[in-house]
PDB file of C-alpha atoms in Angstrom:
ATOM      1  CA  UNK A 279       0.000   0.000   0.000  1.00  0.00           C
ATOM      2  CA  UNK A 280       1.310   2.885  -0.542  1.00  0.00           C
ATOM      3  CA  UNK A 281       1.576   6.479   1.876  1.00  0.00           C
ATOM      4  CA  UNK A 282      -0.035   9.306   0.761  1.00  0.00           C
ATOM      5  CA  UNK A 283       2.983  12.619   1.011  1.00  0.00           C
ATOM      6  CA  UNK A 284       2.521  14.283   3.977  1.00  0.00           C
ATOM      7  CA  UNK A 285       2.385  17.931   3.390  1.00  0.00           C
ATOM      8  CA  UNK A 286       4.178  18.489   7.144  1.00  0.00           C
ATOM      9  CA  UNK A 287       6.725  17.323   5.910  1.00  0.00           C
ATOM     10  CA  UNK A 288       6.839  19.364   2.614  1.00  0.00           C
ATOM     11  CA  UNK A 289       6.114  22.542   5.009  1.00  0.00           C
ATOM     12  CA  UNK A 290       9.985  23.193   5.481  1.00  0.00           C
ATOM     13  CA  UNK A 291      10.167  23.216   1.494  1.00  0.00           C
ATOM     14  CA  UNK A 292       7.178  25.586   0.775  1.00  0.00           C
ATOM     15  CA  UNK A 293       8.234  28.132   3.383  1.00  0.00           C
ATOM     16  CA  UNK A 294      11.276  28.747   1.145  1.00  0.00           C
ATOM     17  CA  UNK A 295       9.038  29.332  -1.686  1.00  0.00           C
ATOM     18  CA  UNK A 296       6.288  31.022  -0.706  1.00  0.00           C
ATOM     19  CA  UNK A 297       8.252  33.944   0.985  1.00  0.00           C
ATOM     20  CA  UNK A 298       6.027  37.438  -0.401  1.00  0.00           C
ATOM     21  CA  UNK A 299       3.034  38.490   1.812  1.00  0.00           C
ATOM     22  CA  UNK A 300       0.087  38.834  -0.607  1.00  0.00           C
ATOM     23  CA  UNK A 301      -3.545  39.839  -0.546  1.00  0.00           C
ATOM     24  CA  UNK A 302      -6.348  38.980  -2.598  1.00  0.00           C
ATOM     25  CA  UNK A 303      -8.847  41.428  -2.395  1.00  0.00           C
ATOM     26  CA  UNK A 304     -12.060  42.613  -4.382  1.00  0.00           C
ATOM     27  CA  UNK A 305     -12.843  46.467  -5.187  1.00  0.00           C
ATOM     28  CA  UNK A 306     -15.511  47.781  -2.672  1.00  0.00           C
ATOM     29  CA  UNK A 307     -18.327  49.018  -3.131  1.00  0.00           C
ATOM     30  CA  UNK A 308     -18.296  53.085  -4.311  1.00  0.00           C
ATOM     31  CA  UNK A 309     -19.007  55.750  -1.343  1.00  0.00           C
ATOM     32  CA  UNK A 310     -20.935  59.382  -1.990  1.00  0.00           C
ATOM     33  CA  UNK A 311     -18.729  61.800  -1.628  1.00  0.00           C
ATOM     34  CA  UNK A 312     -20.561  64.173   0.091  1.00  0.00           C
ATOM     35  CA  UNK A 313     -17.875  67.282  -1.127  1.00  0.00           C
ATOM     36  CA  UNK A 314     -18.134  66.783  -4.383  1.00  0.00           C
ATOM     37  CA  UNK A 315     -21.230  64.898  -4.850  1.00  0.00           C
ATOM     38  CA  UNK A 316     -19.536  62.245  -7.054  1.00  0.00           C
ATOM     39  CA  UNK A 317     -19.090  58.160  -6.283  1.00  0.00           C
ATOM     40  CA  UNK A 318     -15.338  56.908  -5.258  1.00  0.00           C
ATOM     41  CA  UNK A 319     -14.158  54.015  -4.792  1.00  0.00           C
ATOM     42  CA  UNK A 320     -14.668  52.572  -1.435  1.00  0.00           C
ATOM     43  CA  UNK A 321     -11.966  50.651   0.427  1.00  0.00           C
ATOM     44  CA  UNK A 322     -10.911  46.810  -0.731  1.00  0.00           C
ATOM     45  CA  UNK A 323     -12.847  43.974   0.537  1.00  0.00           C
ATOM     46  CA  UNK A 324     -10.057  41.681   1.348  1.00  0.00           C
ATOM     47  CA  UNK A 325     -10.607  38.023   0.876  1.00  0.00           C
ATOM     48  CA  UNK A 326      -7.476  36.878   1.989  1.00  0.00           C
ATOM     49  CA  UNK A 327      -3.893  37.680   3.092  1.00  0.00           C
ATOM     50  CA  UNK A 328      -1.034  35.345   3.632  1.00  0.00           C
ATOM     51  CA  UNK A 329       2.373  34.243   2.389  1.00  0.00           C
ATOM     52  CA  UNK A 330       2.583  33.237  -1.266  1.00  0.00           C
ATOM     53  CA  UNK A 331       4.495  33.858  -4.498  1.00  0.00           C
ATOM     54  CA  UNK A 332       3.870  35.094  -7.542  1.00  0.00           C
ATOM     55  CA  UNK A 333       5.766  33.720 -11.315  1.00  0.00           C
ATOM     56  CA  UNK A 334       6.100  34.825 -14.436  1.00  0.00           C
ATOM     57  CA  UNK A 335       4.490  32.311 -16.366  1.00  0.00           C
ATOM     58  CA  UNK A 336       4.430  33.036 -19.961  1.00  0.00           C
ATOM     59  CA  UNK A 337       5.837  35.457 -22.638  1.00  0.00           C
ATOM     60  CA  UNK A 338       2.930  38.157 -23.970  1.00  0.00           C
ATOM     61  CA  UNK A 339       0.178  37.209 -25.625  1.00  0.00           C
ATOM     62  CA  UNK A 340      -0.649  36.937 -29.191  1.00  0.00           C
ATOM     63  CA  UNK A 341      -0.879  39.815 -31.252  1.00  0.00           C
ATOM     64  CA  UNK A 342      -2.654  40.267 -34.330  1.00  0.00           C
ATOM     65  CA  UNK A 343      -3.830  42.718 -36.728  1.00  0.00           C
ATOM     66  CA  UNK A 344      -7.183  43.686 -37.650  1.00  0.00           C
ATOM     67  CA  UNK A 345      -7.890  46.391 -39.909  1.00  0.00           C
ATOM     68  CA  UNK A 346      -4.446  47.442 -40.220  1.00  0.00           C
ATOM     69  CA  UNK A 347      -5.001  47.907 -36.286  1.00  0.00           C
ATOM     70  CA  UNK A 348      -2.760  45.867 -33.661  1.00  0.00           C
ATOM     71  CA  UNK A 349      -4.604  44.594 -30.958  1.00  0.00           C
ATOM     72  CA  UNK A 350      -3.738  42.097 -28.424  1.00  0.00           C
ATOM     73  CA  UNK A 351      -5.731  38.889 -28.773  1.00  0.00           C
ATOM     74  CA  UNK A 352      -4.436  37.529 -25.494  1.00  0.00           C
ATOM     75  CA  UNK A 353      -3.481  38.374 -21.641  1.00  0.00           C
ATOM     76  CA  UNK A 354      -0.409  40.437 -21.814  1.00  0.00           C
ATOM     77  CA  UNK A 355       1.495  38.828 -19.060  1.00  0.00           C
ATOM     78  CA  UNK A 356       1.018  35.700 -17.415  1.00  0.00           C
ATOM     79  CA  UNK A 357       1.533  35.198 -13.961  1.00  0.00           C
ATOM     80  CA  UNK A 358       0.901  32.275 -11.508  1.00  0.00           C
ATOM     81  CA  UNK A 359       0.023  33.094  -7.859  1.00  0.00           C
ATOM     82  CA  UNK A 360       1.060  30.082  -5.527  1.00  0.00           C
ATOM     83  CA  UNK A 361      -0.198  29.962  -1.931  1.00  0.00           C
ATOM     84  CA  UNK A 362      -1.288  27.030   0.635  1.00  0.00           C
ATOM     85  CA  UNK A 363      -3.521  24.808   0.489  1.00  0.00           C
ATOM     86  CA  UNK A 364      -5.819  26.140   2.726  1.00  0.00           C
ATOM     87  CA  UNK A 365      -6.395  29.668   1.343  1.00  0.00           C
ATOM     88  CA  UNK A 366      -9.802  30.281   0.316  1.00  0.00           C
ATOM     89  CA  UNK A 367     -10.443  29.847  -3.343  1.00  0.00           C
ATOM     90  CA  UNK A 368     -10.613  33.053  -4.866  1.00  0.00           C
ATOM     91  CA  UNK A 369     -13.365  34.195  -7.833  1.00  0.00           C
ATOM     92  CA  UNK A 370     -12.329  34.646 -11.457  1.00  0.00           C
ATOM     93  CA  UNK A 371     -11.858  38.865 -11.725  1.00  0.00           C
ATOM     94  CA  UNK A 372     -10.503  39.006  -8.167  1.00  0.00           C
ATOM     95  CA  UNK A 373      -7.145  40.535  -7.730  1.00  0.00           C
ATOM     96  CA  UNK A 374      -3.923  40.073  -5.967  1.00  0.00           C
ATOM     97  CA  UNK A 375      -0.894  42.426  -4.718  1.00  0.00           C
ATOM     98  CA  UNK A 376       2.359  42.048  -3.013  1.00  0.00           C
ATOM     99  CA  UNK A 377       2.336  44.290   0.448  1.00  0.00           C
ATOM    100  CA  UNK A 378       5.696  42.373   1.380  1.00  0.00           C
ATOM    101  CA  UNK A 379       8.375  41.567  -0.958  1.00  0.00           C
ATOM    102  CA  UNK A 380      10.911  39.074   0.708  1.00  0.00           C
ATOM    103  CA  UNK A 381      13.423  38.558  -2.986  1.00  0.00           C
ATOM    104  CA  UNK A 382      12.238  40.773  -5.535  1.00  0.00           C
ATOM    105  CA  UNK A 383      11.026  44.441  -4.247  1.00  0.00           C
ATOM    106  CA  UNK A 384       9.541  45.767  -8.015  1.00  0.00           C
ATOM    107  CA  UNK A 385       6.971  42.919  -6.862  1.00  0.00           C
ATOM    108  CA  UNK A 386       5.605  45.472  -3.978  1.00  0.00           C
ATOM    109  CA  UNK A 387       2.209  47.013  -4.627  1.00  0.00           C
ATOM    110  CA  UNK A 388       2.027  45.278  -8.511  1.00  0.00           C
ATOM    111  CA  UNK A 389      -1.820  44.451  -8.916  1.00  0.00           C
ATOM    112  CA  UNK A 390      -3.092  41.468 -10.720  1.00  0.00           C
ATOM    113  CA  UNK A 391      -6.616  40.346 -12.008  1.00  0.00           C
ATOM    114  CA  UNK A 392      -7.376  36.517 -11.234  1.00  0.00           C
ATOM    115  CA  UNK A 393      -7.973  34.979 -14.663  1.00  0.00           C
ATOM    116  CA  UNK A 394      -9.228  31.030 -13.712  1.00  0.00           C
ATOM    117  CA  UNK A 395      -9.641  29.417 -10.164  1.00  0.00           C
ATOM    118  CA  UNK A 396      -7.135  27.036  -8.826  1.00  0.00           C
ATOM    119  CA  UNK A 397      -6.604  23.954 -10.837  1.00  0.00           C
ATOM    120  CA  UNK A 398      -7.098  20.954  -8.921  1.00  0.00           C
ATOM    121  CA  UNK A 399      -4.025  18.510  -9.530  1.00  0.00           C
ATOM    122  CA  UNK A 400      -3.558  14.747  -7.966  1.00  0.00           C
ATOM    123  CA  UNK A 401      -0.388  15.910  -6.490  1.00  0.00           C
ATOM    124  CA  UNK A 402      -1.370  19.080  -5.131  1.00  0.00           C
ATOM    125  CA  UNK A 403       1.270  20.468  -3.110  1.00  0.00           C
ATOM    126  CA  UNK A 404      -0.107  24.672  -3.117  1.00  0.00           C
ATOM    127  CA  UNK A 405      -2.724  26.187  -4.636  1.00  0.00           C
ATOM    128  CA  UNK A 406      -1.540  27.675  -8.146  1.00  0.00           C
ATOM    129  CA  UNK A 407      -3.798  30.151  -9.760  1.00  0.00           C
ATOM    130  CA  UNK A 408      -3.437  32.396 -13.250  1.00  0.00           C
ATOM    131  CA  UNK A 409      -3.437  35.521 -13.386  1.00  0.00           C
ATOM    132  CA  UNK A 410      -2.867  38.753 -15.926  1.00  0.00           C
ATOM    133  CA  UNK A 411      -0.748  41.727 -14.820  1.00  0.00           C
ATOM    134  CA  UNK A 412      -2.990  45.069 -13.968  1.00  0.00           C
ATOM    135  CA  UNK A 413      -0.312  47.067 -13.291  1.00  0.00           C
ATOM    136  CA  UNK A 414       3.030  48.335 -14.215  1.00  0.00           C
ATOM    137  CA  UNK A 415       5.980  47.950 -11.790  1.00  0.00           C
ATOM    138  CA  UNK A 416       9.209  48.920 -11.940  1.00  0.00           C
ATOM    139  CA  UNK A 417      11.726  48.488 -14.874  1.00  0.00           C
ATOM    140  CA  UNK A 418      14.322  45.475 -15.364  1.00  0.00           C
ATOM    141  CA  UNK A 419      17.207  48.055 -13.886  1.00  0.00           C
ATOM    142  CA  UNK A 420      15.341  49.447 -10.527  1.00  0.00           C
ATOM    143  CA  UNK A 421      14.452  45.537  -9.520  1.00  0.00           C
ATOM    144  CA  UNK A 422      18.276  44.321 -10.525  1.00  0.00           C
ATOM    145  CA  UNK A 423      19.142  46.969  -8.200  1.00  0.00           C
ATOM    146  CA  UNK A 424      16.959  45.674  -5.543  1.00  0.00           C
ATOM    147  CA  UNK A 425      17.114  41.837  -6.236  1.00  0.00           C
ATOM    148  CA  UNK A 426      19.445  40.020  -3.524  1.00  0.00           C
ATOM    149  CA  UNK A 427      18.368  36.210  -2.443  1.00  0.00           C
ATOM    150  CA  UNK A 428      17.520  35.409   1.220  1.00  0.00           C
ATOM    151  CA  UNK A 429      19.604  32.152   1.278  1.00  0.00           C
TER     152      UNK A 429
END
């Protein structure tokens, strides 16, 4: 017979990977401002907050041309977000930031939009969910400057 992995003993593994503090969170509800008479944006709703990590997981999308217009067909950056097993799952237009950076600082404040739920895998070991990049960070110099490893 065999033994199912024990994910206690994985735990000294995943705490090397899943170093970044992130948040999934949902836009709240707009609030009257009473000043101006005009809706704002309320505060986030946050789902969850925890440690994670989030990947690069893909080149940009597709582009093609319609109309002698360019127009991307496809996300424009994929990313994977990885966290434990037991975070809630998140819904599909969601989104996710970075409020602590442990590697790679340009990852601090970057927003991104859930794209699918967690896939469900036989081995599952964390939670990996897609997601497309809302948000510009910094550029390739500024996070070379800041990138030193913990180990």
């Amino acid at each position: 017979m065999n033994n199912p992995i024990s994910l206690a003993a994985l735990e000294p593994v995943l705490k090397r990977i899943l170093v970044d503090t992130v948040q999934i969170f949902r836009p709240g509800p707009q609030v009257l401002n009473e000043a101006t008479g005009e809706y704002e944006p309320g505060p986030d709703i946050i789902v969850w907050e925890g440690l994670g990590a989030v990947f690069a997981a893909g080149g940009p999308g597709m582009v093609m041309s319609l109309a002698g217009q360019a127009y991307q067909d496809d996300t424009r950056n994929r990313y994977q977000l990885l966290t434990w097993l037991d975070a809630p799952v998140a819904s599909r237009d969601d989104c996710v930031r970075v409020t602590t950076a442990t590697v790679d600082q340009g990852l601090l404040n970057g927003v991104w939009r859930l794209l699918d739920l967690s896939q469900a895998q036989t081995l599952a070991i964390v939670c990996t969910t897609w997601m497309d990049e809302v948000t510009q960070r910094s550029t390739q110099a500024a996070r070379a400057a800041t990138h030193t490893l913990p180990f």
